[in-house]
Short mmCIF file of C-alpha atoms in Angstrom, two decimals:
data_model
loop_
_atom_site.label_atom_id
_atom_site.label_comp_id
_atom_site.label_asym_id
_atom_site.label_seq_id
_atom_site.Cartn_x
_atom_site.Cartn_y
_atom_site.Cartn_z
CA MET N 1038 58.74 13.87 -14.19
CA GLU N 1039 59.28 12.33 -17.60
CA LEU N 1040 57.53 13.68 -20.70
CA CYS N 1041 56.99 11.67 -23.88
CA ASN N 1042 55.98 13.17 -27.26
CA PHE N 1043 56.08 16.78 -26.02
CA SER N 1044 58.06 19.50 -27.78
CA SER N 1045 60.63 21.59 -25.95
CA GLU N 1046 58.24 24.55 -26.00
CA GLU N 1047 55.40 22.46 -24.55
CA THR N 1048 57.76 21.18 -21.87
CA GLN N 1049 58.73 24.74 -20.97
CA HIS N 1050 55.08 25.76 -20.67
CA LEU N 1051 54.31 22.72 -18.52
CA ASN N 1052 57.21 23.37 -16.16
CA ARG N 1053 55.95 26.93 -15.73
CA ALA N 1054 52.44 25.65 -15.03
CA ILE N 1055 53.73 23.40 -12.25
CA ARG N 1056 55.24 26.43 -10.56
CA PHE N 1057 51.73 27.92 -10.41
CA ILE N 1058 50.52 24.94 -8.36
CA GLY N 1059 51.06 25.88 -4.74
CA GLY N 1060 52.91 23.37 -2.59
CA ARG N 1061 50.56 24.10 0.30
CA GLU N 1062 47.56 23.29 -1.90
CA VAL N 1063 48.84 19.94 -3.10
CA ASP N 1064 52.26 18.40 -2.51
CA LEU N 1065 53.54 17.08 -5.83
CA GLN N 1066 57.27 17.04 -5.17
CA PRO N 1067 57.46 13.42 -3.91
CA LEU N 1068 55.36 12.28 -6.89
CA LEU N 1069 56.71 14.08 -9.96
CA ALA N 1070 59.88 11.99 -10.15
CA ARG N 1071 57.69 8.88 -10.35
CA THR N 1072 55.29 10.20 -12.99
CA LEU N 1073 55.40 9.61 -16.74
CA ILE N 1074 53.30 11.90 -18.96
CA VAL N 1075 52.58 10.61 -22.45
CA LYS N 1076 50.82 12.42 -25.29
CA THR N 1077 49.16 9.75 -27.41
CA GLU N 1078 47.26 9.56 -30.69
CA HIS N 1079 45.53 6.40 -29.47
CA PHE N 1080 44.00 7.80 -26.30
CA ILE N 1081 40.76 5.80 -26.26
CA GLU N 1082 42.48 2.51 -27.04
CA ASP N 1083 45.21 3.14 -24.47
CA CYS N 1084 42.66 3.99 -21.79
CA LYS N 1085 40.66 0.84 -22.51
CA ALA N 1086 43.80 -1.28 -22.20
CA LEU N 1087 44.50 0.20 -18.76
CA THR N 1088 41.01 -0.18 -17.32
CA ALA N 1089 41.44 -3.87 -16.45
CA TYR N 1090 44.39 -3.01 -14.21
CA TYR N 1091 43.43 0.50 -13.11
CA PRO N 1092 39.63 0.91 -12.98
CA GLU N 1093 38.16 4.36 -13.49
CA LEU N 1094 37.83 6.39 -10.32
CA GLY N 1095 35.26 8.95 -11.42
CA LEU N 1096 37.78 11.67 -12.31
CA GLU N 1097 38.46 10.77 -15.95
CA ASP N 1098 37.74 13.02 -18.93
CA GLY N 1099 38.35 13.07 -22.65
CA ALA N 1100 41.47 15.23 -22.49
CA ALA N 1101 43.67 13.25 -20.10
CA ARG N 1102 43.60 10.16 -17.93
CA LEU N 1103 45.51 9.56 -14.70
CA VAL N 1104 46.84 6.07 -13.99
CA PHE N 1105 47.25 6.11 -10.21
CA ASN N 1106 49.48 3.46 -8.62
CA VAL N 1107 48.48 2.74 -5.03
CA GLY N 1108 51.95 1.48 -4.00
CA PRO N 1109 53.90 3.80 -1.68
CA ASP N 1110 56.70 4.04 -4.26
CA GLY N 1111 54.56 3.28 -7.30
CA GLN N 1112 55.07 4.72 -10.77
CA HIS N 1113 52.23 6.91 -12.03
CA LYS N 1114 51.24 7.78 -15.57
CA ILE N 1115 49.13 10.47 -17.22
CA LEU N 1116 47.86 9.95 -20.75
CA VAL N 1117 47.11 13.08 -22.77
CA ASN N 1118 44.75 12.90 -25.72
CA LYS N 1119 46.72 14.40 -28.61
CA THR N 1120 43.58 14.94 -30.71
CA ALA N 1121 42.01 16.98 -27.89
CA VAL N 1122 44.97 19.35 -27.54
CA ILE N 1123 44.21 22.83 -28.84
CA ASP N 1124 46.87 25.48 -28.32
CA LEU N 1125 47.64 25.50 -24.59
CA SER N 1126 44.66 23.34 -23.55
CA TYR N 1127 47.04 20.56 -22.51
CA ILE N 1128 48.15 22.79 -19.64
CA HIS N 1129 44.65 22.74 -18.18
CA ALA N 1130 44.29 18.99 -18.78
CA LEU N 1131 47.63 18.13 -17.17
CA ALA N 1132 47.26 20.51 -14.23
CA THR N 1133 43.89 18.89 -13.52
CA GLN N 1134 45.33 15.38 -13.45
CA LEU N 1135 48.37 16.42 -11.41
CA VAL N 1136 46.12 17.87 -8.72
CA HIS N 1137 44.11 14.64 -8.69
CA LEU N 1138 47.38 12.72 -8.38
CA GLY N 1139 48.44 14.65 -5.29
CA ASN N 1140 45.02 14.43 -3.65
CA LEU N 1141 44.56 10.74 -4.43
CA ASN N 1142 47.96 10.05 -2.94
CA SER N 1143 46.92 11.76 0.30
CA TYR N 1144 43.58 9.92 0.45
CA ASN N 1145 45.06 6.56 -0.50
CA SER N 1146 47.83 6.91 2.10
CA GLU N 1147 45.24 7.42 4.82
CA TYR N 1148 42.41 5.08 3.85
CA GLY N 1149 44.08 2.33 1.85
CA ASN N 1150 43.70 0.99 -1.68
CA ILE N 1151 41.14 3.20 -3.38
CA TYR N 1152 40.45 0.54 -6.01
CA ARG N 1153 39.15 -1.80 -3.31
CA LEU N 1154 36.79 0.54 -1.48
CA SER N 1155 33.45 -1.08 -0.76
CA ALA N 1156 30.32 1.03 -1.08
CA ASP N 1157 29.92 1.15 2.71
CA GLN N 1158 33.57 2.08 3.22
CA ALA N 1159 33.35 4.79 0.57
CA ILE N 1160 30.45 6.37 2.45
CA ALA N 1161 32.11 6.01 5.84
CA ASP N 1162 35.37 7.52 4.56
CA PHE N 1163 33.69 10.37 2.68
CA TYR N 1164 35.04 9.17 -0.68
CA TYR N 1165 32.26 10.76 -2.72
CA GLU N 1166 32.78 14.11 -1.00
CA PHE N 1167 36.48 13.68 -1.70
CA LEU N 1168 35.78 13.22 -5.43
CA LEU N 1169 33.76 16.43 -5.49
CA TRP N 1170 36.41 18.35 -3.60
CA THR N 1171 39.36 17.21 -5.75
CA ARG N 1172 37.31 18.00 -8.87
CA PHE N 1173 36.74 21.53 -7.53
CA GLN N 1174 40.34 22.08 -6.48
CA ALA N 1175 41.69 20.69 -9.74
CA MET N 1176 39.46 23.00 -11.77
CA LYS N 1177 40.46 26.03 -9.69
CA ILE N 1178 44.19 25.32 -9.93
CA ALA N 1179 44.09 24.26 -13.59
CA THR N 1180 42.18 27.44 -14.46
CA ARG N 1181 44.90 29.45 -12.73
CA ALA N 1182 47.76 27.56 -14.37
CA HIS N 1183 46.25 27.83 -17.85
CA ALA N 1184 45.40 31.52 -17.46
CA LEU N 1185 48.86 32.50 -16.19
CA VAL N 1186 50.79 30.37 -18.68
CA SER N 1187 48.66 31.90 -21.45
CA TRP N 1188 49.44 35.38 -20.10
CA HIS N 1189 53.18 34.71 -20.23
CA ALA N 1190 52.90 33.21 -23.72
CA VAL N 1191 51.57 36.58 -24.90
CA ASN N 1192 53.47 38.97 -22.63
CA GLY N 1193 56.84 37.29 -22.18
CA GLU N 1194 58.82 35.75 -19.33
CA ALA N 1195 58.79 38.68 -16.90
CA PRO N 1196 55.92 38.82 -14.39
CA PRO N 1197 53.70 41.93 -14.18
CA VAL N 1198 55.55 44.91 -12.77
CA ASP N 1199 52.98 45.39 -9.99
CA GLY N 1200 52.67 41.64 -9.40
CA CYS N 1201 49.03 41.62 -10.48
CA TYR N 1202 47.90 39.65 -13.54
CA GLN N 1203 45.08 41.30 -15.48
CA PHE N 1204 42.82 39.76 -18.10
CA ALA N 1205 40.81 41.78 -20.60
CA GLN N 1206 37.97 39.26 -20.81
CA VAL N 1207 36.98 36.13 -18.94
CA SER N 1208 34.25 33.67 -19.89
CA PHE N 1209 32.97 30.64 -18.03
CA ALA N 1210 31.72 27.31 -19.34
CA VAL N 1211 28.19 27.35 -17.98
CA ALA N 1212 26.59 25.23 -20.73
CA PRO N 1213 27.38 21.84 -19.08
CA LEU N 1214 25.84 23.07 -15.82
CA ASN N 1215 22.72 24.26 -17.65
CA ALA N 1216 22.41 20.90 -19.39
CA ALA N 1217 22.66 19.07 -16.07
CA LEU N 1218 20.05 21.40 -14.57
CA GLU N 1219 17.72 20.72 -17.47
CA GLN N 1220 18.02 17.00 -16.74
CA LEU N 1221 16.95 17.64 -13.15
CA ALA N 1222 14.14 19.93 -14.24
CA GLY N 1223 12.90 17.35 -16.73
CA ALA N 1224 12.70 14.54 -14.18
CA ASP N 1225 9.12 13.37 -13.65
CA THR N 1226 9.85 11.19 -10.61
CA MET N 1227 12.19 11.43 -7.67
CA ALA N 1228 14.00 8.31 -8.83
CA VAL N 1229 14.81 9.94 -12.18
CA TRP N 1230 15.81 13.15 -10.43
CA ARG N 1231 18.15 11.25 -8.10
CA GLU N 1232 19.84 9.51 -11.04
CA ALA N 1233 20.62 12.90 -12.61
CA PHE N 1234 21.71 14.48 -9.34
CA TRP N 1235 25.31 13.19 -9.19
CA ASN N 1236 26.04 14.36 -12.74
CA PHE N 1237 24.64 17.74 -11.75
CA LEU N 1238 26.91 17.86 -8.68
CA GLU N 1239 29.94 17.12 -10.83
CA GLU N 1240 29.04 19.90 -13.27
CA LEU N 1241 28.29 22.35 -10.46
CA THR N 1242 31.62 21.55 -8.81
CA GLY N 1243 33.53 22.09 -12.05
CA TYR N 1244 31.68 25.33 -12.76
CA VAL N 1245 32.33 26.93 -9.37
CA GLY N 1246 35.91 25.67 -9.58
CA GLN N 1247 36.40 27.95 -12.58
CA LEU N 1248 34.99 30.90 -10.66
CA ALA N 1249 37.08 30.22 -7.56
CA PHE N 1250 40.30 31.36 -9.23
CA TYR N 1251 38.78 34.80 -9.74
CA GLN N 1252 36.78 35.35 -6.55
CA GLN N 1253 37.24 34.86 -2.82
CA SER N 1254 33.57 34.73 -1.82
CA ALA N 1255 30.86 32.27 -2.81
CA ASN N 1256 28.97 34.66 -5.08
CA PRO N 1257 28.73 33.22 -8.62
CA GLY N 1258 26.22 35.79 -9.88
CA GLU N 1259 28.61 38.64 -9.08
CA LEU N 1260 31.19 37.20 -11.48
CA ASP N 1261 29.09 35.46 -14.13
CA GLU N 1262 25.87 37.05 -15.33
CA GLN N 1263 24.90 33.73 -16.92
CA PHE N 1264 24.77 31.97 -13.55
CA PRO N 1265 21.37 30.13 -13.54
CA ALA N 1266 20.26 31.24 -10.07
CA GLU N 1267 16.50 30.82 -10.63
CA LEU N 1268 16.69 27.25 -11.86
CA ILE N 1269 19.16 26.34 -9.13
CA GLU N 1270 16.76 27.76 -6.54
CA ARG N 1271 13.97 25.61 -7.96
CA GLU N 1272 15.92 22.36 -8.11
CA ILE N 1273 18.31 22.34 -5.13
CA GLY N 1274 17.90 25.67 -3.34
CA LEU N 1275 20.18 28.62 -4.02
CA GLU N 1276 21.31 28.88 -0.40
CA ASN N 1277 22.32 25.20 -0.43
CA CYS N 1278 24.32 25.83 -3.60
CA LEU N 1279 26.14 28.79 -2.09
CA LEU N 1280 26.90 26.91 1.14
CA PHE N 1281 28.29 24.05 -0.96
CA TYR N 1282 30.51 26.47 -2.89
CA ALA N 1283 31.67 28.15 0.32
CA ALA N 1284 32.60 24.80 1.89
CA LEU N 1285 34.65 23.90 -1.18
CA GLN N 1286 36.41 27.25 -1.09
CA ALA N 1287 37.27 26.76 2.58
CA ALA N 1288 38.92 23.41 1.82
CA GLY N 1289 42.17 24.77 0.40
CA ASP N 1290 44.18 21.59 0.93
CA TYR N 1291 43.69 17.98 2.02
CA PRO N 1292 43.70 18.64 5.80
CA ALA N 1293 41.20 21.46 5.29
CA TRP N 1294 39.01 19.12 3.21
CA LYS N 1295 38.91 16.72 6.15
CA GLU N 1296 37.64 19.55 8.33
CA MET N 1297 34.98 20.56 5.79
CA ARG N 1298 33.84 17.18 4.50
CA ALA N 1299 30.95 16.85 6.96
CA ASN N 1300 29.73 20.29 5.89
CA LEU N 1301 29.92 19.21 2.26
CA ARG N 1302 27.83 16.15 3.01
CA ARG N 1303 25.24 18.23 4.86
CA THR N 1304 24.85 20.61 1.92
CA VAL N 1305 24.48 17.70 -0.52
CA VAL N 1306 21.80 16.14 1.69
CA ALA N 1307 20.05 19.52 1.92
CA MET N 1308 20.03 19.76 -1.88
CA GLN N 1309 18.40 16.34 -2.10
CA GLU N 1310 15.81 17.24 0.51
CA HIS N 1311 14.98 20.39 -1.44
CA GLY N 1312 14.59 18.33 -4.61
CA LYS N 1313 12.17 15.97 -2.88
CA GLN N 1314 9.81 18.84 -2.09
CA ARG N 1315 8.93 19.28 -5.76
CA PHE N 1316 7.62 15.72 -5.93
CA SER N 1317 5.76 15.85 -2.60
CA ASP N 1318 3.86 19.08 -3.29
#
């Protein structure tokens, strides 16, 4: 792994973060030696320049952008938005993209060039369920890496004496999920609702990914009192939401995702069927 425009302290923090990414969750070792990570002041311009050669895959965000090379020995790149870096936030951004890198490598190795997937092939090969799963797993692992690196930044190099990390206060970013729910709730036709549904799924996946680092069961309300259970029940069905979360939790690595992908699809279809009821009543 080669780093460009990172300080020695940032490099140290990043190397620690990588150690918090379990090899059984995502295998990065064959990929790190072929990955260049660049912190840039011209993030938007650099991303635009790359799009012609590496189209967006649906996993991009404003903090970092993965450039995935489909070749078996290809060189990969991650661009980090320097203006978006606040304190240790780059740890979360980079851990997210590294997890996507490992998962995309597994998917691409099995199903072929991801940039050339037709719509029919994407459905047949569960590509959209894959995007949701890697978004969830990346959020879970990045939340862990950021939290533990932050703990060591405050408490020093030595791990906790009892081996258990403790955090005085934890908050979760529920606002994006609420905004996506409001879009669904504001839909006046099923067509409008359906257009907002994928964005909602992405926000739901990211939200429960945060929670998954802190809890073993699919019980968001137990951990976050701001969890919008009533509105979720109205729009997609609370049970469908919890089954979706449980399926994501059960998919701890790529082989496990393959076992759970049909369950993920069933829960997504069930959410859509629940949404239709509001417009048929």
